[in-house]
Amino acid sequence: WGSGEDGQLGHGDNQHLLLPKKIEAFGQRVVAVSAGLAHSLTITADSSISAWGEGETGCLGHGEDRSNQLLPKSVEAWAQ
């Protein structure tokens, strides 16, 4: 919940939320979460890392793709 201006809430839009809402995009159990001012990251039970929110500064770890991500996106460099 909170500001969704850059997609950092992970619900596929830029809406602000006043109450917690489950992110539906995960198939695995999330074991760790980190949230910055405009981005969020998770680690799932299978050790996959996903990041979403503001990608402009490269903080999402998606390489040359510096677009904002409105939904969790796998950090492919970690999977290799």
PDB file of N, CA and C in Angstrom:
ATOM      1  N   TRP A   1       0.846  -1.167   0.000  1.00  0.00           N
ATOM      2  CA  TRP A   1       0.000   0.000   0.000  1.00  0.00           C
ATOM      3  C   TRP A   1       0.889   1.226   0.000  1.00  0.00           C
ATOM      4  N   GLY A   2       0.305   2.359  -0.324  1.00  0.00           N
ATOM      5  CA  GLY A   2       1.068   3.593  -0.399  1.00  0.00           C
ATOM      6  C   GLY A   2       1.057   4.137  -1.813  1.00  0.00           C
ATOM      7  N   SER A   3       2.116   4.833  -2.163  1.00  0.00           N
ATOM      8  CA  SER A   3       2.219   5.446  -3.484  1.00  0.00           C
ATOM      9  C   SER A   3       2.501   4.392  -4.549  1.00  0.00           C
ATOM     10  N   GLY A   4       1.762   4.463  -5.637  1.00  0.00           N
ATOM     11  CA  GLY A   4       1.996   3.565  -6.762  1.00  0.00           C
ATOM     12  C   GLY A   4       2.447   4.316  -7.987  1.00  0.00           C
ATOM     13  N   GLU A   5       2.884   5.540  -7.808  1.00  0.00           N
ATOM     14  CA  GLU A   5       3.220   6.460  -8.896  1.00  0.00           C
ATOM     15  C   GLU A   5       4.131   5.850  -9.959  1.00  0.00           C
ATOM     16  N   ASP A   6       5.111   5.077  -9.564  1.00  0.00           N
ATOM     17  CA  ASP A   6       6.057   4.478 -10.504  1.00  0.00           C
ATOM     18  C   ASP A   6       5.839   2.984 -10.693  1.00  0.00           C
ATOM     19  N   GLY A   7       4.708   2.476 -10.232  1.00  0.00           N
ATOM     20  CA  GLY A   7       4.417   1.053 -10.353  1.00  0.00           C
ATOM     21  C   GLY A   7       4.997   0.212  -9.250  1.00  0.00           C
ATOM     22  N   GLN A   8       5.557   0.839  -8.227  1.00  0.00           N
ATOM     23  CA  GLN A   8       6.270   0.102  -7.182  1.00  0.00           C
ATOM     24  C   GLN A   8       5.401  -0.800  -6.319  1.00  0.00           C
ATOM     25  N   LEU A   9       4.086  -0.705  -6.457  1.00  0.00           N
ATOM     26  CA  LEU A   9       3.218  -1.603  -5.687  1.00  0.00           C
ATOM     27  C   LEU A   9       3.047  -2.955  -6.375  1.00  0.00           C
ATOM     28  N   GLY A  10       3.344  -3.025  -7.678  1.00  0.00           N
ATOM     29  CA  GLY A  10       3.347  -4.311  -8.371  1.00  0.00           C
ATOM     30  C   GLY A  10       1.999  -4.850  -8.794  1.00  0.00           C
ATOM     31  N   HIS A  11       0.995  -3.976  -8.912  1.00  0.00           N
ATOM     32  CA  HIS A  11      -0.344  -4.427  -9.277  1.00  0.00           C
ATOM     33  C   HIS A  11      -0.703  -4.153 -10.739  1.00  0.00           C
ATOM     34  N   GLY A  12       0.273  -3.709 -11.538  1.00  0.00           N
ATOM     35  CA  GLY A  12       0.026  -3.488 -12.957  1.00  0.00           C
ATOM     36  C   GLY A  12      -0.520  -2.118 -13.295  1.00  0.00           C
ATOM     37  N   ASP A  13      -0.490  -1.199 -12.325  1.00  0.00           N
ATOM     38  CA  ASP A  13      -0.976   0.149 -12.585  1.00  0.00           C
ATOM     39  C   ASP A  13      -0.184   1.144 -11.735  1.00  0.00           C
ATOM     40  N   ASN A  14      -0.588   2.405 -11.791  1.00  0.00           N
ATOM     41  CA  ASN A  14       0.082   3.464 -11.037  1.00  0.00           C
ATOM     42  C   ASN A  14      -0.806   4.024  -9.932  1.00  0.00           C
ATOM     43  N   GLN A  15      -1.757   3.223  -9.478  1.00  0.00           N
ATOM     44  CA  GLN A  15      -2.708   3.674  -8.465  1.00  0.00           C
ATOM     45  C   GLN A  15      -2.085   3.674  -7.069  1.00  0.00           C
ATOM     46  N   HIS A  16      -2.512   4.621  -6.255  1.00  0.00           N
ATOM     47  CA  HIS A  16      -2.135   4.658  -4.845  1.00  0.00           C
ATOM     48  C   HIS A  16      -3.132   3.788  -4.077  1.00  0.00           C
ATOM     49  N   LEU A  17      -2.676   3.096  -3.057  1.00  0.00           N
ATOM     50  CA  LEU A  17      -3.563   2.245  -2.258  1.00  0.00           C
ATOM     51  C   LEU A  17      -3.471   2.628  -0.779  1.00  0.00           C
ATOM     52  N   LEU A  18      -4.612   2.616  -0.125  1.00  0.00           N
ATOM     53  CA  LEU A  18      -4.664   2.945   1.297  1.00  0.00           C
ATOM     54  C   LEU A  18      -4.557   1.718   2.189  1.00  0.00           C
ATOM     55  N   LEU A  19      -4.784   0.523   1.609  1.00  0.00           N
ATOM     56  CA  LEU A  19      -4.745  -0.723   2.370  1.00  0.00           C
ATOM     57  C   LEU A  19      -3.863  -1.747   1.661  1.00  0.00           C
ATOM     58  N   PRO A  20      -3.270  -2.685   2.403  1.00  0.00           N
ATOM     59  CA  PRO A  20      -2.467  -3.740   1.785  1.00  0.00           C
ATOM     60  C   PRO A  20      -3.289  -4.544   0.780  1.00  0.00           C
ATOM     61  N   LYS A  21      -2.632  -4.991  -0.286  1.00  0.00           N
ATOM     62  CA  LYS A  21      -3.263  -5.823  -1.313  1.00  0.00           C
ATOM     63  C   LYS A  21      -2.235  -6.840  -1.795  1.00  0.00           C
ATOM     64  N   LYS A  22      -2.633  -8.096  -1.856  1.00  0.00           N
ATOM     65  CA  LYS A  22      -1.737  -9.165  -2.295  1.00  0.00           C
ATOM     66  C   LYS A  22      -1.336  -8.963  -3.760  1.00  0.00           C
ATOM     67  N   ILE A  23      -0.067  -9.166  -4.053  1.00  0.00           N
ATOM     68  CA  ILE A  23       0.414  -9.129  -5.436  1.00  0.00           C
ATOM     69  C   ILE A  23       0.159 -10.505  -6.035  1.00  0.00           C
ATOM     70  N   GLU A  24      -0.636 -10.552  -7.074  1.00  0.00           N
ATOM     71  CA  GLU A  24      -1.079 -11.822  -7.657  1.00  0.00           C
ATOM     72  C   GLU A  24      -0.045 -12.474  -8.580  1.00  0.00           C
ATOM     73  N   ALA A  25       1.041 -11.788  -8.910  1.00  0.00           N
ATOM     74  CA  ALA A  25       1.980 -12.254  -9.936  1.00  0.00           C
ATOM     75  C   ALA A  25       2.907 -13.387  -9.496  1.00  0.00           C
ATOM     76  N   PHE A  26       2.950 -13.725  -8.226  1.00  0.00           N
ATOM     77  CA  PHE A  26       3.918 -14.714  -7.754  1.00  0.00           C
ATOM     78  C   PHE A  26       3.358 -16.124  -7.752  1.00  0.00           C
ATOM     79  N   GLY A  27       4.132 -17.065  -8.317  1.00  0.00           N
ATOM     80  CA  GLY A  27       3.765 -18.469  -8.290  1.00  0.00           C
ATOM     81  C   GLY A  27       4.438 -19.197  -7.145  1.00  0.00           C
ATOM     82  N   GLN A  28       5.505 -18.611  -6.634  1.00  0.00           N
ATOM     83  CA  GLN A  28       6.271 -19.182  -5.533  1.00  0.00           C
ATOM     84  C   GLN A  28       6.028 -18.369  -4.260  1.00  0.00           C
ATOM     85  N   ARG A  29       6.323 -18.970  -3.142  1.00  0.00           N
ATOM     86  CA  ARG A  29       6.230 -18.280  -1.856  1.00  0.00           C
ATOM     87  C   ARG A  29       7.348 -17.233  -1.759  1.00  0.00           C
ATOM     88  N   VAL A  30       7.004 -16.028  -1.394  1.00  0.00           N
ATOM     89  CA  VAL A  30       7.981 -14.953  -1.221  1.00  0.00           C
ATOM     90  C   VAL A  30       8.611 -15.107   0.159  1.00  0.00           C
ATOM     91  N   VAL A  31       9.971 -15.105   0.192  1.00  0.00           N
ATOM     92  CA  VAL A  31      10.670 -15.278   1.468  1.00  0.00           C
ATOM     93  C   VAL A  31      11.361 -14.006   1.939  1.00  0.00           C
ATOM     94  N   ALA A  32      11.537 -13.017   1.044  1.00  0.00           N
ATOM     95  CA  ALA A  32      12.161 -11.750   1.434  1.00  0.00           C
ATOM     96  C   ALA A  32      11.647 -10.634   0.535  1.00  0.00           C
ATOM     97  N   VAL A  33      11.513  -9.461   1.131  1.00  0.00           N
ATOM     98  CA  VAL A  33      11.033  -8.281   0.411  1.00  0.00           C
ATOM     99  C   VAL A  33      11.929  -7.103   0.760  1.00  0.00           C
ATOM    100  N   SER A  34      12.202  -6.269  -0.230  1.00  0.00           N
ATOM    101  CA  SER A  34      12.905  -5.019   0.001  1.00  0.00           C
ATOM    102  C   SER A  34      12.180  -3.938  -0.779  1.00  0.00           C
ATOM    103  N   ALA A  35      11.961  -2.816  -0.153  1.00  0.00           N
ATOM    104  CA  ALA A  35      11.242  -1.728  -0.809  1.00  0.00           C
ATOM    105  C   ALA A  35      12.028  -0.435  -0.700  1.00  0.00           C
ATOM    106  N   GLY A  36      12.229   0.203  -1.844  1.00  0.00           N
ATOM    107  CA  GLY A  36      12.851   1.516  -1.872  1.00  0.00           C
ATOM    108  C   GLY A  36      11.781   2.576  -2.049  1.00  0.00           C
ATOM    109  N   LEU A  37      12.195   3.799  -2.276  1.00  0.00           N
ATOM    110  CA  LEU A  37      11.251   4.895  -2.450  1.00  0.00           C
ATOM    111  C   LEU A  37      10.332   4.656  -3.645  1.00  0.00           C
ATOM    112  N   ALA A  38      10.880   4.132  -4.753  1.00  0.00           N
ATOM    113  CA  ALA A  38      10.078   3.982  -5.974  1.00  0.00           C
ATOM    114  C   ALA A  38      10.259   2.626  -6.640  1.00  0.00           C
ATOM    115  N   HIS A  39      10.774   1.637  -5.901  1.00  0.00           N
ATOM    116  CA  HIS A  39      10.925   0.298  -6.468  1.00  0.00           C
ATOM    117  C   HIS A  39      10.839  -0.747  -5.357  1.00  0.00           C
ATOM    118  N   SER A  40      10.576  -1.978  -5.758  1.00  0.00           N
ATOM    119  CA  SER A  40      10.470  -3.086  -4.807  1.00  0.00           C
ATOM    120  C   SER A  40      11.136  -4.324  -5.383  1.00  0.00           C
ATOM    121  N   LEU A  41      11.629  -5.186  -4.518  1.00  0.00           N
ATOM    122  CA  LEU A  41      12.260  -6.436  -4.932  1.00  0.00           C
ATOM    123  C   LEU A  41      11.799  -7.561  -4.016  1.00  0.00           C
ATOM    124  N   THR A  42      11.790  -8.776  -4.556  1.00  0.00           N
ATOM    125  CA  THR A  42      11.478  -9.952  -3.744  1.00  0.00           C
ATOM    126  C   THR A  42      12.426 -11.085  -4.080  1.00  0.00           C
ATOM    127  N   ILE A  43      12.587 -11.983  -3.129  1.00  0.00           N
ATOM    128  CA  ILE A  43      13.230 -13.274  -3.362  1.00  0.00           C
ATOM    129  C   ILE A  43      12.181 -14.319  -3.035  1.00  0.00           C
ATOM    130  N   THR A  44      12.003 -15.285  -3.929  1.00  0.00           N
ATOM    131  CA  THR A  44      11.020 -16.342  -3.703  1.00  0.00           C
ATOM    132  C   THR A  44      11.712 -17.603  -3.187  1.00  0.00           C
ATOM    133  N   ALA A  45      10.930 -18.584  -2.792  1.00  0.00           N
ATOM    134  CA  ALA A  45      11.448 -19.819  -2.199  1.00  0.00           C
ATOM    135  C   ALA A  45      12.413 -20.549  -3.119  1.00  0.00           C
ATOM    136  N   ASP A  46      12.283 -20.372  -4.440  1.00  0.00           N
ATOM    137  CA  ASP A  46      13.202 -21.023  -5.376  1.00  0.00           C
ATOM    138  C   ASP A  46      14.422 -20.147  -5.699  1.00  0.00           C
ATOM    139  N   SER A  47      14.655 -19.106  -4.898  1.00  0.00           N
ATOM    140  CA  SER A  47      15.787 -18.174  -5.007  1.00  0.00           C
ATOM    141  C   SER A  47      15.711 -17.236  -6.204  1.00  0.00           C
ATOM    142  N   SER A  48      14.550 -17.104  -6.829  1.00  0.00           N
ATOM    143  CA  SER A  48      14.372 -16.153  -7.923  1.00  0.00           C
ATOM    144  C   SER A  48      14.224 -14.753  -7.346  1.00  0.00           C
ATOM    145  N   ILE A  49      14.769 -13.775  -8.072  1.00  0.00           N
ATOM    146  CA  ILE A  49      14.625 -12.384  -7.674  1.00  0.00           C
ATOM    147  C   ILE A  49      13.759 -11.675  -8.696  1.00  0.00           C
ATOM    148  N   SER A  50      12.804 -10.899  -8.218  1.00  0.00           N
ATOM    149  CA  SER A  50      11.967 -10.068  -9.087  1.00  0.00           C
ATOM    150  C   SER A  50      12.071  -8.632  -8.610  1.00  0.00           C
ATOM    151  N   ALA A  51      11.959  -7.697  -9.569  1.00  0.00           N
ATOM    152  CA  ALA A  51      12.014  -6.272  -9.240  1.00  0.00           C
ATOM    153  C   ALA A  51      10.987  -5.531 -10.077  1.00  0.00           C
ATOM    154  N   TRP A  52      10.449  -4.440  -9.533  1.00  0.00           N
ATOM    155  CA  TRP A  52       9.486  -3.634 -10.261  1.00  0.00           C
ATOM    156  C   TRP A  52       9.449  -2.235  -9.671  1.00  0.00           C
ATOM    157  N   GLY A  53       8.874  -1.320 -10.427  1.00  0.00           N
ATOM    158  CA  GLY A  53       8.795   0.083 -10.028  1.00  0.00           C
ATOM    159  C   GLY A  53       9.583   0.930 -10.999  1.00  0.00           C
ATOM    160  N   GLU A  54      10.206   1.980 -10.491  1.00  0.00           N
ATOM    161  CA  GLU A  54      10.954   2.904 -11.341  1.00  0.00           C
ATOM    162  C   GLU A  54      12.266   2.279 -11.799  1.00  0.00           C
ATOM    163  N   GLY A  55      12.416   2.151 -13.109  1.00  0.00           N
ATOM    164  CA  GLY A  55      13.622   1.553 -13.653  1.00  0.00           C
ATOM    165  C   GLY A  55      14.585   2.549 -14.260  1.00  0.00           C
ATOM    166  N   GLU A  56      14.223   3.811 -14.245  1.00  0.00           N
ATOM    167  CA  GLU A  56      14.974   4.869 -14.917  1.00  0.00           C
ATOM    168  C   GLU A  56      16.456   4.899 -14.557  1.00  0.00           C
ATOM    169  N   THR A  57      16.794   4.652 -13.310  1.00  0.00           N
ATOM    170  CA  THR A  57      18.185   4.741 -12.875  1.00  0.00           C
ATOM    171  C   THR A  57      18.910   3.395 -12.913  1.00  0.00           C
ATOM    172  N   GLY A  58      18.233   2.351 -13.389  1.00  0.00           N
ATOM    173  CA  GLY A  58      18.852   1.040 -13.473  1.00  0.00           C
ATOM    174  C   GLY A  58      18.779   0.227 -12.189  1.00  0.00           C
ATOM    175  N   CYS A  59      18.058   0.710 -11.190  1.00  0.00           N
ATOM    176  CA  CYS A  59      18.038   0.048  -9.882  1.00  0.00           C
ATOM    177  C   CYS A  59      17.264  -1.266  -9.863  1.00  0.00           C
ATOM    178  N   LEU A  60      16.541  -1.592 -10.948  1.00  0.00           N
ATOM    179  CA  LEU A  60      15.777  -2.841 -10.969  1.00  0.00           C
ATOM    180  C   LEU A  60      16.619  -4.049 -11.379  1.00  0.00           C
ATOM    181  N   GLY A  61      17.786  -3.800 -11.959  1.00  0.00           N
ATOM    182  CA  GLY A  61      18.647  -4.917 -12.354  1.00  0.00           C
ATOM    183  C   GLY A  61      18.244  -5.586 -13.657  1.00  0.00           C
ATOM    184  N   HIS A  62      17.514  -4.881 -14.519  1.00  0.00           N
ATOM    185  CA  HIS A  62      17.065  -5.452 -15.783  1.00  0.00           C
ATOM    186  C   HIS A  62      17.954  -5.039 -16.952  1.00  0.00           C
ATOM    187  N   GLY A  63      19.202  -4.698 -16.680  1.00  0.00           N
ATOM    188  CA  GLY A  63      20.155  -4.362 -17.728  1.00  0.00           C
ATOM    189  C   GLY A  63      19.785  -3.092 -18.467  1.00  0.00           C
ATOM    190  N   GLU A  64      19.804  -3.172 -19.779  1.00  0.00           N
ATOM    191  CA  GLU A  64      19.537  -2.001 -20.603  1.00  0.00           C
ATOM    192  C   GLU A  64      18.073  -1.566 -20.569  1.00  0.00           C
ATOM    193  N   ASP A  65      17.176  -2.424 -20.114  1.00  0.00           N
ATOM    194  CA  ASP A  65      15.765  -2.073 -20.007  1.00  0.00           C
ATOM    195  C   ASP A  65      15.565  -1.227 -18.751  1.00  0.00           C
ATOM    196  N   ARG A  66      15.510   0.069 -18.938  1.00  0.00           N
ATOM    197  CA  ARG A  66      15.346   0.986 -17.813  1.00  0.00           C
ATOM    198  C   ARG A  66      13.933   1.558 -17.745  1.00  0.00           C
ATOM    199  N   SER A  67      12.986   0.834 -18.327  1.00  0.00           N
ATOM    200  CA  SER A  67      11.600   1.288 -18.262  1.00  0.00           C
ATOM    201  C   SER A  67      11.012   0.948 -16.898  1.00  0.00           C
ATOM    202  N   ASN A  68       9.987   1.696 -16.517  1.00  0.00           N
ATOM    203  CA  ASN A  68       9.275   1.366 -15.286  1.00  0.00           C
ATOM    204  C   ASN A  68       8.554   0.041 -15.475  1.00  0.00           C
ATOM    205  N   GLN A  69       8.543  -0.772 -14.458  1.00  0.00           N
ATOM    206  CA  GLN A  69       7.863  -2.067 -14.492  1.00  0.00           C
ATOM    207  C   GLN A  69       6.678  -2.003 -13.534  1.00  0.00           C
ATOM    208  N   LEU A  70       5.490  -2.220 -14.070  1.00  0.00           N
ATOM    209  CA  LEU A  70       4.278  -2.136 -13.247  1.00  0.00           C
ATOM    210  C   LEU A  70       3.945  -3.452 -12.557  1.00  0.00           C
ATOM    211  N   LEU A  71       4.578  -4.526 -13.013  1.00  0.00           N
ATOM    212  CA  LEU A  71       4.409  -5.852 -12.422  1.00  0.00           C
ATOM    213  C   LEU A  71       5.786  -6.433 -12.101  1.00  0.00           C
ATOM    214  N   PRO A  72       5.876  -7.335 -11.143  1.00  0.00           N
ATOM    215  CA  PRO A  72       7.153  -7.974 -10.855  1.00  0.00           C
ATOM    216  C   PRO A  72       7.750  -8.614 -12.121  1.00  0.00           C
ATOM    217  N   LYS A  73       9.038  -8.369 -12.342  1.00  0.00           N
ATOM    218  CA  LYS A  73       9.758  -8.917 -13.498  1.00  0.00           C
ATOM    219  C   LYS A  73      11.017  -9.591 -12.988  1.00  0.00           C
ATOM    220  N   SER A  74      11.257 -10.795 -13.457  1.00  0.00           N
ATOM    221  CA  SER A  74      12.424 -11.562 -13.021  1.00  0.00           C
ATOM    222  C   SER A  74      13.722 -10.847 -13.378  1.00  0.00           C
ATOM    223  N   VAL A  75      14.671 -10.862 -12.449  1.00  0.00           N
ATOM    224  CA  VAL A  75      16.005 -10.312 -12.702  1.00  0.00           C
ATOM    225  C   VAL A  75      16.810 -11.439 -13.336  1.00  0.00           C
ATOM    226  N   GLU A  76      16.903 -11.420 -14.662  1.00  0.00           N
ATOM    227  CA  GLU A  76      17.500 -12.524 -15.422  1.00  0.00           C
ATOM    228  C   GLU A  76      18.985 -12.709 -15.120  1.00  0.00           C
ATOM    229  N   ALA A  77      19.705 -11.637 -14.836  1.00  0.00           N
ATOM    230  CA  ALA A  77      21.140 -11.764 -14.545  1.00  0.00           C
ATOM    231  C   ALA A  77      21.375 -12.634 -13.311  1.00  0.00           C
ATOM    232  N   TRP A  78      20.456 -12.617 -12.378  1.00  0.00           N
ATOM    233  CA  TRP A  78      20.579 -13.438 -11.166  1.00  0.00           C
ATOM    234  C   TRP A  78      20.348 -14.897 -11.469  1.00  0.00           C
ATOM    235  N   ALA A  79      19.476 -15.195 -12.446  1.00  0.00           N
ATOM    236  CA  ALA A  79      19.104 -16.584 -12.778  1.00  0.00           C
ATOM    237  C   ALA A  79      20.200 -17.310 -13.541  1.00  0.00           C
ATOM    238  N   GLN A  80      21.148 -16.586 -14.100  1.00  0.00           N
ATOM    239  CA  GLN A  80      22.188 -17.207 -14.941  1.00  0.00           C
ATOM    240  C   GLN A  80      23.271 -17.845 -14.133  1.00  0.00           C
TER     241      GLN A  80
END
